[in-house]
């Protein structure tokens, strides 16, 4: 028996940018519902929707003011129910985004907490006195700039926030907070959602003594100022694994729901696999899928990829299941990082590895970062620190109509100059497009279990090429260079698909790869 999320493919929707149904320039739930047929056609299994809850939108929904209410920009609860019903009718699962580490400053819990030192919710957040000289309790730095502490003059204490001052961190050392978040999870699981992606799940616990973070010796001027210190004490604090286990038990009370955890960007397999927990039950007792974001960080180099994937795959405990991600709303687009030609090779990699793939909306078209002038930045990370995430959050490119069919109004972020060409409609009609490649690879993965569940084993290939087996049946050979290469397969076979979508048929053991080409081969016998 394998879980649906083990066989499946996840597709991430950034709801502001997927489809606008009412012309206000911002994507919404009826817009997503209208495009579910497209996702069903593409062949993915689940849609993960970034936060849709009530929020002042200072971090575009990652600052939640009410975990149970839909933001009116996105629609009403009834719109969500309609989305869920349509998705389920199409056989698609729906995963929402839970942001438990912090709330918005506008959340009722924080309003109460800051109202007085004696308020029963005071201890729901992390409040501390100033040092004798009036400075913050320690040196921690917020991800979005400045110190992690903000002074509250009315009650004469500092509160902790790892992100914006308007995103105060909850205090998970208080059992009432743990219980309140469990109730939030149950509310949505009862409503029928299929799981949550949990934001910064590893950062919910801090050092109990709030010790100073050490300086990062590798940081240099010009790097993001928020990373001058190593976040040794401000996250992954004592008790984090016990807390995640409590979250997990809430999921386990329901059938078949998935808990995906966003953990720190790391290329340490040991760090990532540390979040499966113990093998006391199938799929561990912590996170089902601890996001493996290593492919977002590693250089696009065959040797580096092989070295990481070999170790990661082997490090996944026998009761756990891996996953891979090429991009998301926080990272530059893969096609911009490695170029359009190699993005096709990356798609073959993502969709043929042993581990659940997550596709970021628009990457199936090869969407690129859209240049955005600093005065137009919306993202607080861009405004405060200069590292804007807006370029990877631009509207989905549907067709050649104005605004690429995303909105009849003014889009909240500009569209790419080539949006009409790099679109679902145009690529859907082109049998060799990036979209056609995704459609084909997904269909192949779905059709043969060996491409999902089969063992992964890399084999030697010329420098610049990465080659691996899936089960004994399939070889995947990827040319990460712009020159022709010859790879030696374990034996002869049949080319099932090339990333160029222009060849199939028999091959000997010596397989010639063209520049920027990846090939999937079904081996004989
Ligand atoms: C990670 C999310 O992916 C990012 O977009 C957000 O800004 C931070 N967590 C804070 O919630
Ligand atoms: Ca709208």
Short mmCIF file of C-alpha atoms and ligand atoms in Angstrom, two decimals:
data_model
loop_
_atom_site.label_atom_id
_atom_site.label_comp_id
_atom_site.label_asym_id
_atom_site.label_seq_id
_atom_site.Cartn_x
_atom_site.Cartn_y
_atom_site.Cartn_z
CA UNK A 1 0.00 0.00 0.00
CA UNK A 2 1.40 3.37 -0.91
CA UNK A 3 0.03 6.77 0.07
CA UNK A 4 -1.46 9.03 -2.61
CA UNK A 5 1.12 11.70 -1.90
CA UNK A 6 3.89 9.14 -2.39
CA UNK A 7 2.74 8.23 -5.89
CA UNK A 8 1.52 11.75 -6.63
CA UNK A 9 2.77 15.10 -7.87
CA UNK A 10 2.09 18.36 -6.04
CA UNK A 11 1.46 21.63 -7.90
CA UNK A 12 1.91 24.89 -6.03
CA UNK A 13 -0.46 27.75 -6.76
CA UNK A 14 0.35 31.27 -5.59
CA UNK A 15 -3.26 32.39 -5.35
CA UNK A 16 -2.73 36.10 -6.05
CA UNK A 17 -1.22 35.17 -9.38
CA UNK A 18 -3.05 32.16 -10.78
CA UNK A 19 -6.35 33.44 -12.19
CA UNK A 20 -8.41 36.53 -11.47
CA UNK A 21 -12.14 35.96 -11.87
CA UNK A 22 -13.47 39.46 -11.07
CA UNK A 23 -11.11 41.91 -12.73
CA UNK A 24 -9.52 43.40 -9.61
CA UNK A 25 -6.09 42.30 -10.83
CA UNK A 26 -5.58 39.74 -8.06
CA UNK A 27 -6.06 36.01 -8.44
CA UNK A 28 -8.82 34.41 -6.38
CA UNK A 29 -10.52 31.15 -5.47
CA UNK A 30 -13.14 31.14 -8.25
CA UNK A 31 -10.21 31.76 -10.60
CA UNK A 32 -8.40 28.69 -9.30
CA UNK A 33 -11.58 26.63 -9.50
CA UNK A 34 -12.00 27.64 -13.14
CA UNK A 35 -8.51 26.34 -13.88
CA UNK A 36 -8.72 23.00 -12.07
CA UNK A 37 -9.54 21.26 -15.34
CA UNK A 38 -6.18 22.44 -16.61
CA UNK A 39 -4.42 20.90 -13.60
CA UNK A 40 -6.35 17.67 -14.06
CA UNK A 41 -5.30 17.64 -17.71
CA UNK A 42 -1.68 18.31 -16.74
CA UNK A 43 -1.90 15.19 -14.63
CA UNK A 44 -0.85 16.42 -11.21
CA UNK A 45 -2.44 14.89 -8.13
CA UNK A 46 -2.62 17.70 -5.63
CA UNK A 47 -2.78 21.45 -5.58
CA UNK A 48 -1.08 23.31 -2.73
CA UNK A 49 -2.44 26.82 -2.41
CA UNK A 50 -0.30 29.43 -0.61
CA UNK A 51 -2.22 31.22 2.20
CA UNK A 52 -5.75 32.41 1.41
CA UNK A 53 -6.72 33.51 4.91
CA UNK A 54 -7.71 36.86 6.37
CA UNK A 55 -4.58 38.99 6.45
CA UNK A 56 -3.36 42.58 6.14
CA UNK A 57 -1.15 41.13 3.35
CA UNK A 58 2.07 42.68 4.58
CA UNK A 59 3.73 39.39 3.68
CA UNK A 60 1.03 38.48 1.15
CA UNK A 61 -0.88 36.12 3.37
CA UNK A 62 2.00 34.69 5.40
CA UNK A 63 0.73 37.09 8.07
CA UNK A 64 -2.57 35.54 9.10
CA UNK A 65 -5.12 37.61 11.03
CA UNK A 66 -7.75 34.85 11.21
CA UNK A 67 -6.91 31.22 10.46
CA UNK A 68 -10.53 30.29 9.82
CA UNK A 69 -11.62 33.11 7.52
CA UNK A 70 -10.87 33.44 3.81
CA UNK A 71 -9.55 36.84 2.75
CA UNK A 72 -12.32 38.62 0.82
CA UNK A 73 -9.84 39.30 -1.99
CA UNK A 74 -9.81 35.55 -2.60
CA UNK A 75 -13.52 35.00 -2.01
CA UNK A 76 -15.70 33.53 0.70
CA UNK A 77 -15.70 30.22 2.54
CA UNK A 78 -18.39 29.07 0.10
CA UNK A 79 -15.95 29.73 -2.76
CA UNK A 80 -13.43 27.56 -0.99
CA UNK A 81 -15.97 24.78 -0.52
CA UNK A 82 -16.82 24.99 -4.23
CA UNK A 83 -13.12 24.74 -5.09
CA UNK A 84 -12.70 21.71 -2.87
CA UNK A 85 -15.73 19.99 -4.30
CA UNK A 86 -14.67 20.57 -7.89
CA UNK A 87 -11.12 19.47 -7.16
CA UNK A 88 -12.31 16.25 -5.54
CA UNK A 89 -14.70 15.60 -8.42
CA UNK A 90 -11.67 15.81 -10.73
CA UNK A 91 -9.64 13.51 -8.48
CA UNK A 92 -7.38 16.31 -7.28
CA UNK A 93 -6.34 16.73 -3.65
CA UNK A 94 -6.21 20.15 -2.02
CA UNK A 95 -3.42 21.18 0.36
CA UNK A 96 -3.61 24.47 2.25
CA UNK A 97 -0.79 26.47 3.77
CA UNK A 98 -0.65 26.70 7.56
CA UNK A 99 1.47 29.45 9.06
CA UNK A 100 1.72 28.56 12.74
CA UNK A 101 5.08 30.11 13.66
CA UNK A 102 3.65 33.62 13.71
CA UNK A 103 0.38 35.46 13.28
CA UNK A 104 -0.35 38.89 11.91
CA UNK A 105 -0.14 41.72 14.46
CA UNK A 106 -3.83 42.12 13.66
CA UNK A 107 -4.75 38.64 14.90
CA UNK A 108 -7.12 38.82 17.83
CA UNK A 109 -4.67 36.73 19.88
CA UNK A 110 -1.95 39.34 19.47
CA UNK A 111 -4.30 42.26 20.06
CA UNK A 112 -5.20 40.67 23.38
CA UNK A 113 -1.62 39.71 24.16
CA UNK A 114 -0.35 43.26 23.72
CA UNK A 115 -3.29 44.86 25.53
CA UNK A 116 -1.71 44.47 28.99
CA UNK A 117 0.90 42.45 30.81
CA UNK A 118 -1.84 40.77 32.78
CA UNK A 119 -3.88 39.65 29.77
CA UNK A 120 -4.48 35.88 29.77
CA UNK A 121 -2.99 35.72 26.24
CA UNK A 122 0.14 37.70 27.20
CA UNK A 123 2.16 34.50 27.22
CA UNK A 124 0.83 33.35 23.83
CA UNK A 125 3.63 35.38 22.27
CA UNK A 126 7.25 35.84 23.33
CA UNK A 127 7.58 38.97 25.47
CA UNK A 128 10.75 40.00 27.30
CA UNK A 129 12.06 42.96 29.25
CA UNK A 130 14.66 45.22 27.72
CA UNK A 131 18.27 44.89 28.81
CA UNK A 132 19.23 47.47 31.48
CA UNK A 133 20.39 49.85 28.74
CA UNK A 134 17.03 49.57 27.00
CA UNK A 135 18.27 47.41 24.12
CA UNK A 136 16.53 44.19 22.94
CA UNK A 137 16.91 40.96 24.96
CA UNK A 138 19.37 39.47 22.45
CA UNK A 139 21.00 40.04 19.06
CA UNK A 140 18.65 38.03 16.85
CA UNK A 141 17.93 39.42 13.39
CA UNK A 142 14.61 39.19 11.56
CA UNK A 143 14.50 37.58 8.11
CA UNK A 144 13.00 40.73 6.62
CA UNK A 145 15.50 43.17 8.12
CA UNK A 146 16.23 44.78 11.45
CA UNK A 147 16.22 43.16 14.88
CA UNK A 148 13.86 40.30 15.77
CA UNK A 149 12.48 42.36 18.65
CA UNK A 150 10.07 45.27 18.62
CA UNK A 151 9.44 47.50 21.62
CA UNK A 152 5.86 47.86 22.78
CA UNK A 153 5.77 51.20 24.58
CA UNK A 154 2.31 50.68 26.03
CA UNK A 155 3.30 47.60 28.05
CA UNK A 156 7.04 48.28 28.32
CA UNK A 157 8.38 45.04 26.85
CA UNK A 158 9.81 43.70 23.61
CA UNK A 159 8.08 40.99 21.54
CA UNK A 160 9.81 38.52 19.25
CA UNK A 161 9.25 38.29 15.51
CA UNK A 162 11.47 36.26 13.20
CA UNK A 163 9.98 37.94 10.13
CA UNK A 164 8.29 41.39 9.99
CA UNK A 165 7.42 43.29 13.20
CA UNK A 166 3.85 42.73 12.01
CA UNK A 167 4.41 38.94 12.22
CA UNK A 168 4.84 38.25 15.96
CA UNK A 169 6.03 34.72 16.80
CA UNK A 170 3.71 32.54 18.85
CA UNK A 171 4.99 30.92 22.03
CA UNK A 172 4.77 27.14 21.60
CA UNK A 173 6.10 26.59 25.11
CA UNK A 174 2.57 27.52 26.19
CA UNK A 175 0.29 24.45 25.82
CA UNK A 176 -2.73 26.66 25.15
CA UNK A 177 -1.08 27.87 21.95
CA UNK A 178 -0.34 24.30 20.86
CA UNK A 179 -3.98 23.40 21.47
CA UNK A 180 -5.29 26.47 19.61
CA UNK A 181 -3.23 25.53 16.56
CA UNK A 182 -4.46 21.92 16.74
CA UNK A 183 -8.00 23.27 16.64
CA UNK A 184 -7.15 25.29 13.55
CA UNK A 185 -5.80 22.18 11.85
CA UNK A 186 -8.89 20.17 12.78
CA UNK A 187 -11.16 22.93 11.50
CA UNK A 188 -9.73 22.57 8.00
CA UNK A 189 -9.27 18.81 8.03
CA UNK A 190 -12.91 18.50 9.12
CA UNK A 191 -13.83 20.69 6.19
CA UNK A 192 -12.28 18.09 3.91
CA UNK A 193 -8.88 19.38 2.89
CA UNK A 194 -6.26 16.75 2.14
CA UNK A 195 -3.39 18.24 4.07
CA UNK A 196 -1.28 21.21 4.95
CA UNK A 197 2.06 22.57 3.92
CA UNK A 198 3.32 24.02 7.17
CA UNK A 199 5.36 27.20 6.97
CA UNK A 200 8.78 27.22 8.67
CA UNK A 201 7.80 24.22 10.77
CA UNK A 202 11.33 23.80 12.14
CA UNK A 203 11.38 27.36 13.44
CA UNK A 204 8.48 27.15 15.87
CA UNK A 205 10.73 26.56 18.89
CA UNK A 206 13.53 28.89 19.95
CA UNK A 207 16.29 28.48 22.49
CA UNK A 208 14.63 28.56 25.94
CA UNK A 209 17.41 30.85 27.20
CA UNK A 210 17.23 33.10 24.13
CA UNK A 211 21.01 33.08 23.77
CA UNK A 212 22.72 35.40 21.28
CA UNK A 213 23.26 34.04 17.76
CA UNK A 214 26.90 33.76 16.64
CA UNK A 215 28.30 35.77 13.74
CA UNK A 216 28.40 33.89 10.41
CA UNK A 217 32.08 33.96 9.36
CA UNK A 218 31.10 33.41 5.72
CA UNK A 219 28.88 36.49 5.52
CA UNK A 220 30.31 39.37 3.52
CA UNK A 221 29.14 42.91 2.85
CA UNK A 222 26.66 42.89 -0.02
CA UNK A 223 25.10 39.62 1.20
CA UNK A 224 21.59 39.79 2.63
CA UNK A 225 21.99 41.70 5.92
CA UNK A 226 19.45 39.37 7.59
CA UNK A 227 21.99 36.55 7.39
CA UNK A 228 24.90 38.26 9.19
CA UNK A 229 24.33 35.95 12.16
CA UNK A 230 23.82 32.19 12.10
CA UNK A 231 20.35 31.29 13.31
CA UNK A 232 21.64 28.80 15.85
CA UNK A 233 19.45 29.79 18.77
CA UNK A 234 16.53 31.60 17.14
CA UNK A 235 15.11 28.45 15.54
CA UNK A 236 15.06 24.63 15.71
CA UNK A 237 15.12 25.03 19.48
CA UNK A 238 14.81 22.33 22.10
CA UNK A 239 11.42 20.61 21.89
CA UNK A 240 10.86 21.17 18.17
CA UNK A 241 10.62 17.46 17.36
CA UNK A 242 8.20 16.81 20.21
CA UNK A 243 6.04 19.69 18.98
CA UNK A 244 6.00 18.40 15.40
CA UNK A 245 4.97 14.97 16.72
CA UNK A 246 1.95 16.59 18.37
CA UNK A 247 1.00 18.24 15.08
CA UNK A 248 1.42 14.92 13.30
CA UNK A 249 -0.90 13.09 15.69
CA UNK A 250 -3.63 15.54 14.77
CA UNK A 251 -3.24 14.56 11.11
CA UNK A 252 -3.15 10.87 11.97
CA UNK A 253 -6.60 11.11 13.52
CA UNK A 254 -7.88 11.51 9.95
CA UNK A 255 -7.56 9.19 6.96
CA UNK A 256 -4.98 9.84 4.34
CA UNK A 257 -4.03 13.46 5.03
CA UNK A 258 -0.56 14.76 4.31
CA UNK A 259 1.68 16.90 6.48
CA UNK A 260 4.33 18.67 4.41
CA UNK A 261 6.81 20.71 6.41
CA UNK A 262 8.75 23.65 5.10
CA UNK A 263 12.14 23.37 6.78
CA UNK A 264 15.27 25.43 6.32
CA UNK A 265 16.95 25.45 2.91
CA UNK A 266 19.66 22.89 3.40
CA UNK A 267 21.91 20.67 1.34
CA UNK A 268 22.50 18.44 4.35
CA UNK A 269 20.57 15.19 3.82
CA UNK A 270 20.93 14.53 7.52
CA UNK A 271 19.21 17.77 8.43
CA UNK A 272 16.31 17.12 6.05
CA UNK A 273 15.76 13.51 7.02
CA UNK A 274 15.85 14.51 10.69
CA UNK A 275 12.21 15.54 10.35
CA UNK A 276 10.72 12.12 9.57
CA UNK A 277 10.88 11.22 13.24
CA UNK A 278 11.00 7.62 14.34
CA UNK A 279 9.84 4.50 12.53
CA UNK A 280 7.25 3.70 15.17
CA UNK A 281 4.63 3.83 12.40
CA UNK A 282 4.55 3.96 8.59
CA UNK A 283 5.90 7.25 7.24
CA UNK A 284 7.44 8.16 10.58
CA UNK A 285 5.90 10.20 13.35
CA UNK A 286 6.85 13.75 12.36
CA UNK A 287 6.50 15.24 8.87
CA UNK A 288 5.39 13.04 5.94
CA UNK A 289 7.35 15.16 3.51
CA UNK A 290 10.05 17.43 4.98
CA UNK A 291 10.56 19.76 2.02
CA UNK A 292 13.84 18.96 0.35
CA UNK A 293 14.77 22.36 -1.07
CA UNK A 294 18.34 21.36 -1.96
CA UNK A 295 17.74 21.54 -5.73
CA UNK A 296 16.98 25.25 -5.25
CA UNK A 297 20.42 25.76 -3.75
CA UNK A 298 22.84 23.37 -5.42
CA UNK A 299 24.84 24.58 -8.40
CA UNK A 300 23.41 23.25 -11.67
CA UNK A 301 26.25 20.81 -12.04
CA UNK A 302 26.02 17.08 -12.72
CA UNK A 303 28.62 16.13 -10.11
CA UNK A 304 27.04 18.25 -7.38
CA UNK A 305 23.56 16.90 -8.13
CA UNK A 306 24.71 13.30 -8.14
CA UNK A 307 26.67 13.72 -4.92
CA UNK A 308 23.68 15.20 -3.10
CA UNK A 309 20.97 12.94 -4.51
CA UNK A 310 22.96 9.74 -3.87
CA UNK A 311 23.40 10.62 -0.23
CA UNK A 312 19.89 12.02 0.25
CA UNK A 313 18.20 9.02 -1.34
CA UNK A 314 20.21 6.65 0.82
CA UNK A 315 19.54 8.71 3.96
CA UNK A 316 15.75 8.49 3.69
CA UNK A 317 14.73 6.01 6.36
CA UNK A 318 12.99 2.86 5.12
CA UNK A 319 9.70 4.10 6.55
CA UNK A 320 10.04 7.54 4.96
CA UNK A 321 9.55 8.96 1.47
CA UNK A 322 11.58 11.66 -0.27
CA UNK A 323 10.62 14.71 -2.26
CA UNK A 324 12.14 17.27 -4.60
CA UNK A 325 11.41 20.93 -5.39
CA UNK A 326 12.93 23.12 -8.12
CA UNK A 327 11.26 26.39 -7.23
CA UNK A 328 8.64 28.21 -5.21
CA UNK A 329 7.38 31.71 -4.40
CA UNK A 330 10.53 32.49 -2.42
CA UNK A 331 13.12 31.44 -5.00
CA UNK A 332 14.13 32.74 -8.43
CA UNK A 333 12.51 30.82 -11.29
CA UNK A 334 14.45 27.74 -12.38
CA UNK A 335 14.29 28.78 -16.06
CA UNK A 336 15.95 32.08 -15.18
CA UNK A 337 18.62 30.42 -13.09
CA UNK A 338 19.72 27.79 -15.60
CA UNK A 339 18.24 28.97 -18.91
CA UNK A 340 15.33 27.71 -20.99
CA UNK A 341 17.23 24.79 -22.55
CA UNK A 342 18.42 23.37 -19.25
CA UNK A 343 15.03 23.98 -17.61
CA UNK A 344 13.76 21.12 -19.79
CA UNK A 345 16.50 18.88 -18.44
CA UNK A 346 15.57 19.99 -14.92
CA UNK A 347 11.94 19.04 -15.59
CA UNK A 348 13.02 15.52 -16.56
CA UNK A 349 15.12 15.30 -13.42
CA UNK A 350 12.30 16.46 -11.14
CA UNK A 351 9.73 14.15 -12.71
CA UNK A 352 11.88 11.01 -12.80
CA UNK A 353 13.49 11.03 -9.37
CA UNK A 354 12.43 8.79 -6.50
CA UNK A 355 10.47 11.24 -4.38
CA UNK A 356 7.34 13.35 -4.66
CA UNK A 357 7.87 16.26 -7.06
CA UNK A 358 6.44 19.69 -6.34
CA UNK A 359 5.97 21.90 -9.41
CA UNK A 360 5.73 25.67 -8.96
CA UNK A 361 2.95 27.18 -11.10
CA UNK A 362 4.23 28.38 -14.45
CA UNK A 363 7.43 26.35 -14.31
CA UNK A 364 5.65 23.87 -16.59
CA UNK A 365 5.74 26.66 -19.20
CA UNK A 366 9.30 27.68 -18.45
CA UNK A 367 8.15 31.01 -17.02
CA UNK A 368 11.06 33.30 -16.17
CA UNK A 369 11.59 35.90 -13.45
CA UNK A 370 9.86 39.07 -14.56
CA UNK A 371 12.04 42.17 -14.06
CA UNK A 372 10.42 44.53 -11.57
CA UNK A 373 11.73 48.02 -10.83
CA UNK A 374 12.60 48.64 -7.16
CA UNK A 375 9.96 51.39 -6.92
CA UNK A 376 7.39 48.77 -7.90
CA UNK A 377 8.43 46.19 -5.31
CA UNK A 378 5.57 44.71 -3.32
CA UNK A 379 7.51 42.11 -1.36
CA UNK A 380 8.76 43.34 2.04
CA UNK A 381 11.99 41.40 1.57
CA UNK A 382 12.60 43.45 -1.59
CA UNK A 383 11.53 46.74 -0.06
CA UNK A 384 13.58 46.32 3.12
CA UNK A 385 16.60 44.36 1.94
CA UNK A 386 16.69 44.56 -1.85
CA UNK A 387 16.11 40.83 -2.44
CA UNK A 388 12.63 40.94 -3.94
CA UNK A 389 10.59 37.79 -4.49
CA UNK A 390 8.14 39.60 -6.79
CA UNK A 391 9.84 38.47 -10.05
CA UNK A 392 8.88 34.84 -9.35
CA UNK A 393 5.32 35.71 -8.26
CA UNK A 394 4.01 37.26 -11.47
CA UNK A 395 0.69 36.25 -13.04
CA UNK A 396 0.25 32.88 -14.68
CA UNK A 397 0.39 33.09 -18.44
CA UNK A 398 -2.73 31.52 -19.91
CA UNK A 399 -3.13 32.76 -23.48
CA UNK A 400 -2.39 35.50 -25.99
CA UNK A 401 -5.21 37.82 -24.86
CA UNK A 402 -4.42 40.99 -22.84
CA UNK A 403 -2.58 40.27 -19.58
CA UNK A 404 -2.12 36.73 -20.87
CA UNK A 405 -5.70 35.95 -19.90
CA UNK A 406 -4.94 36.35 -16.18
CA UNK A 407 -7.15 39.40 -15.54
CA UNK A 408 -9.41 41.82 -17.33
CA UNK A 409 -8.16 44.52 -14.95
CA UNK A 410 -4.71 45.78 -13.97
CA UNK A 411 -2.56 42.90 -12.71
CA UNK A 412 -1.04 43.36 -9.24
CA UNK A 413 2.39 42.54 -10.68
CA UNK A 414 3.42 43.04 -14.31
CA UNK A 415 3.35 40.20 -16.80
CA UNK A 416 6.38 38.95 -18.66
CA UNK A 417 7.05 40.65 -22.00
CA UNK A 418 6.80 37.27 -23.75
CA UNK A 419 3.70 36.20 -21.80
CA UNK A 420 1.56 35.64 -24.88
CA UNK A 421 4.09 33.23 -26.37
CA UNK A 422 5.06 31.43 -23.16
CA UNK A 423 1.46 30.54 -22.38
CA UNK A 424 -0.76 27.54 -21.82
CA UNK A 425 -2.73 28.15 -25.01
CA UNK A 426 0.29 28.51 -27.28
CA UNK A 427 2.31 25.71 -25.71
CA UNK A 428 -0.73 23.46 -25.51
CA UNK A 429 -0.92 23.57 -29.30
CA UNK A 430 2.80 22.91 -29.75
CA UNK A 431 3.72 19.22 -29.49
CA UNK A 432 7.33 20.06 -28.57
CA UNK A 433 6.71 22.76 -25.99
CA UNK A 434 7.84 22.81 -22.36
CA UNK A 435 4.21 22.21 -21.42
CA UNK A 436 4.03 19.21 -23.75
CA UNK A 437 7.19 17.87 -22.10
CA UNK A 438 5.65 18.17 -18.64
CA UNK A 439 2.44 16.57 -19.82
CA UNK A 440 4.34 13.64 -21.30
CA UNK A 441 6.68 13.10 -18.36
CA UNK A 442 3.81 13.25 -15.89
CA UNK A 443 1.81 10.77 -17.95
CA UNK A 444 4.77 8.40 -18.05
CA UNK A 445 5.34 8.70 -14.31
CA UNK A 446 1.69 7.96 -13.65
CA UNK A 447 1.55 5.04 -16.07
CA UNK A 448 4.42 2.98 -14.69
CA UNK A 449 4.90 2.49 -10.99
CA UNK A 450 8.57 1.79 -11.52
CA UNK A 451 9.06 5.47 -12.33
CA UNK A 452 7.47 6.42 -9.05
CA UNK A 453 8.48 3.73 -6.62
CA UNK A 454 11.44 2.03 -8.33
CA UNK A 455 14.82 2.20 -6.63
CA UNK A 456 17.18 5.02 -7.55
CA UNK A 457 20.79 4.21 -8.41
CA UNK A 458 23.12 6.57 -10.24
CA UNK A 459 25.72 5.28 -12.68
CA UNK A 460 28.81 6.82 -14.20
CA UNK A 461 28.48 9.18 -17.13
CA UNK A 462 30.86 11.64 -18.81
CA UNK A 463 31.60 14.90 -16.99
CA UNK A 464 28.60 17.20 -17.28
CA UNK A 465 26.12 14.33 -17.55
CA UNK A 466 24.03 12.82 -14.78
CA UNK A 467 22.65 9.30 -15.21
CA UNK A 468 20.56 7.05 -13.00
CA UNK A 469 18.36 4.00 -13.02
CA UNK A 470 14.79 3.75 -11.77
CA UNK A 471 14.23 0.17 -10.78
CA UNK A 472 16.03 -2.06 -13.29
CA UNK A 473 13.76 -0.91 -16.02
CA UNK A 474 14.52 2.70 -16.77
CA UNK A 475 17.63 4.77 -17.30
CA UNK A 476 17.52 8.55 -17.14
CA UNK A 477 20.43 10.31 -18.79
CA UNK A 478 20.75 14.07 -18.57
CA UNK A 479 23.18 16.25 -20.45
CA UNK A 480 23.76 19.39 -18.43
CA UNK A 481 26.15 20.82 -20.98
CA UNK A 482 25.81 22.63 -24.29
CA UNK A 483 27.94 20.01 -26.10
CA UNK A 484 27.08 16.56 -27.48
CA UNK A 485 27.98 13.66 -25.16
CA UNK A 486 27.96 9.88 -25.35
CA UNK A 487 26.66 7.99 -22.35
CA UNK A 488 27.06 4.25 -21.89
CA UNK A 489 23.85 2.62 -20.70
CA UNK A 490 23.85 -0.66 -18.73
CA UNK A 491 22.32 -2.26 -21.86
CA UNK A 492 20.41 -1.41 -24.97
CA UNK A 493 16.81 -0.31 -24.84
CA UNK A 494 14.18 1.94 -26.21
CA UNK A 495 14.07 5.71 -26.00
CA UNK A 496 10.73 6.57 -24.44
CA UNK A 497 11.10 10.33 -24.48
CA UNK A 498 13.72 12.99 -25.14
CA UNK A 499 13.44 16.45 -23.62
CA UNK A 500 13.48 17.68 -27.25
CA UNK A 501 10.32 15.57 -27.85
CA UNK A 502 11.57 14.57 -31.26
CA UNK A 503 12.86 11.05 -30.96
CA UNK A 504 11.82 7.61 -29.76
CA UNK A 505 12.88 4.10 -30.65
CA UNK A 506 15.70 1.65 -30.15
CA UNK A 507 19.13 2.58 -28.88
CA UNK A 508 22.27 0.58 -28.35
CA UNK A 509 24.12 0.81 -25.06
CA UNK A 510 26.06 3.77 -26.42
CA UNK A 511 23.61 6.64 -26.40
CA UNK A 512 24.43 9.91 -28.08
CA UNK A 513 22.97 12.92 -26.29
CA UNK A 514 22.62 16.22 -28.06
CA UNK A 515 23.45 19.49 -26.25
CA UNK A 516 20.99 20.22 -23.39
CA UNK A 517 19.18 16.93 -23.90
CA UNK A 518 17.75 14.51 -21.39
CA UNK A 519 16.53 11.06 -22.40
CA UNK A 520 14.44 8.44 -20.66
CA UNK A 521 15.23 4.91 -21.84
CA UNK A 522 13.34 1.69 -21.09
CA UNK A 523 16.04 -0.92 -21.02
CA UNK A 524 15.67 -4.30 -22.70
CA UNK A 525 14.85 -7.41 -20.77
C1 LIG B 1 8.25 30.99 4.30
C2 LIG B 1 7.31 31.39 3.21
O1 LIG B 1 7.44 30.52 2.11
C3 LIG B 1 7.62 32.83 2.87
O2 LIG B 1 6.99 33.26 1.68
C4 LIG B 1 7.24 33.68 4.05
O3 LIG B 1 7.58 35.03 3.79
C5 LIG B 1 7.94 33.20 5.32
N1 LIG B 1 7.93 31.78 5.46
C6 LIG B 1 7.27 33.79 6.54
O4 LIG B 1 6.03 33.18 6.74
CA1 LIG B 2 -9.76 38.80 -8.12
#
